[in-house]
Amino acid sequence: MILSTFKKENQGFMRSGRIRIALLTVLLLIAVAFWISSKHYEATNRMYDSAKTSERANWDGQGEKNPHSAAHYGTYAFKPKYPLSLIDQGVDKYVGSSIFLEAHARHEAQFSEAADQTGLARFGNLSPDFILLFIMPLLIILLGYNSFTKEHEMGTITLLRSEGASFYKLALGKWLSLFFPILVITSLLFLGAGLVLSQLPDYGVFQWSALGDLYGVYLVYYIIFTNLVLFISAKSKRSGVSLVLSLSLWILSCLALPKAASNVAGHLHPYPTRQEFAAEVLKDKENGLDGHNPWNKKAQTLQAEVLAEYGVDSLHQLPFNFDAYRMQKSEEHEAEIYYKHYDKLKEQYRKQAEVYDGLAMVSPYLATRFLSMSLAHTDYATHWGFADAAEQYRVATQAFLNGNFAENSKYGEWGYRADADFWKELPPFEYDPPELSTIVSQNQRKLWVMALWCIGSFALLLFTTKKL
């Protein structure tokens, strides 16, 4: 009975003109979205390589220069484009792709893609993740909303009941017939993505295992929707009612609840405004060590401690340039200030993430959305990791420059210049995203939520099928 039901349902799909058109439309949208995304990925990688090479050449080619002048000349840290962003672009287009690194200040990432787009971008982009998260559940609804209601409307349920047919087998056949085209479409998309990425000459951190995990997350998402749509169809007596209820489920789960979750998280755990954040940082800086002001109270204290340590009574008698030493101590102090305040921001982010995890219990979209971004390295956690790595590199760069200035000049010798080859000794900036095992460990709660949704929706469908 399972096989006969499966064949019957699929024959019905193929005979229905609206379903054939819907399937072809979705396949066309996926092909176009995948082509656009792959071209964007390749173009972004070319720009990244070009910018990284050009900026390094600028740094290495500074010529003879005072190290502190080079510290203010600065350099850039560029965020690479990760392979699975081909499928899910996440927050990358909003958070910026490069950070300017200079003395005395920690800067935010800038040059986001969204900043260069027109107001039309508010309508969204055609991307694979949009198809996977929004359109595929709609396709499940279109294919399955009348799976059981049509049996009621044609009177076949009564006939099957009188013959003692197994409704579990009937439900399983309908489930397989509904999920099969979704499985085929999703498999084609992920297989195509894997083949494209594996053929790129510099596909970097791409892993088939990560792609497989992402594929599995979306399959579970579709299993949940398949179960819920069939449950609604089994509980409804008319196809029209089933369609309205299924669409209402989609609107609530994919549109309304994610927006509500964002508002709730922002209300419970708000971020400070940019002005408030800058004011708090400035306040701590003013109460600390100023590397450019020798009359600063903390600078005077440092000076007295160093003179006492070396047993001299003049800064000119020190075996190093105290100006550079003081600036380095100031950099270390300011770095601690930035770490403190950015840790507060990250704590707010973690609290908001907990709110999203809790609300994922009423919307499988939320868990899928965040798992997808995390596996694709396009989530906020990856961006925070990049920003922290850039800050650590900035601090190390200042120590590198101030160390050269201090060791190779005397106090007051601001005319000192490092030789032209010195700049090449600074290692290039590199950032490695979290390993797959780390990502899985960090997202245990979301994985449990997905598992509960999957098991719960199956149980709901089986219980309802029993009462057909």
mmCIF file of C-alpha atoms in Angstrom, residues 3 23 53 70 74 82 88 103 108 157 160 181 189 199 215 296 325 343 348 363 381 389 417:
data_model
loop_
_atom_site.group_PDB
_atom_site.id
_atom_site.type_symbol
_atom_site.label_atom_id
_atom_site.label_comp_id
_atom_site.label_asym_id
_atom_site.label_seq_id
_atom_site.Cartn_x
_atom_site.Cartn_y
_atom_site.Cartn_z
ATOM 1 C CA LEU A 3 4.332 1.942 -2.795
ATOM 2 C CA LEU A 23 8.196 22.755 -9.638
ATOM 3 C CA THR A 53 47.894 42.002 -2.100
ATOM 4 C CA ALA A 70 53.737 54.021 10.212
ATOM 5 C CA GLY A 74 47.991 51.962 9.431
ATOM 6 C CA TYR A 82 33.993 31.575 2.955
ATOM 7 C CA ASP A 88 23.918 31.312 2.787
ATOM 8 C CA ALA A 103 47.532 53.244 16.730
ATOM 9 C CA GLU A 108 34.573 48.840 13.320
ATOM 10 C CA ILE A 157 -11.432 7.758 3.479
ATOM 11 C CA LEU A 160 -10.586 2.704 3.003
ATOM 12 C CA PRO A 181 10.509 16.037 -4.833
ATOM 13 C CA LEU A 189 21.295 22.331 -5.181
ATOM 14 C CA GLN A 199 36.559 23.015 -8.677
ATOM 15 C CA TYR A 215 22.349 19.778 3.830
ATOM 16 C CA ASN A 296 49.532 62.817 32.244
ATOM 17 C CA TYR A 325 58.025 52.720 25.718
ATOM 18 C CA ASP A 343 33.206 42.021 25.883
ATOM 19 C CA GLN A 348 24.590 41.298 25.064
ATOM 20 C CA SER A 363 9.462 28.477 15.098
ATOM 21 C CA ALA A 381 29.897 34.790 15.946
ATOM 22 C CA ALA A 389 41.556 38.561 15.504
ATOM 23 C CA ARG A 417 63.587 56.307 10.783
#
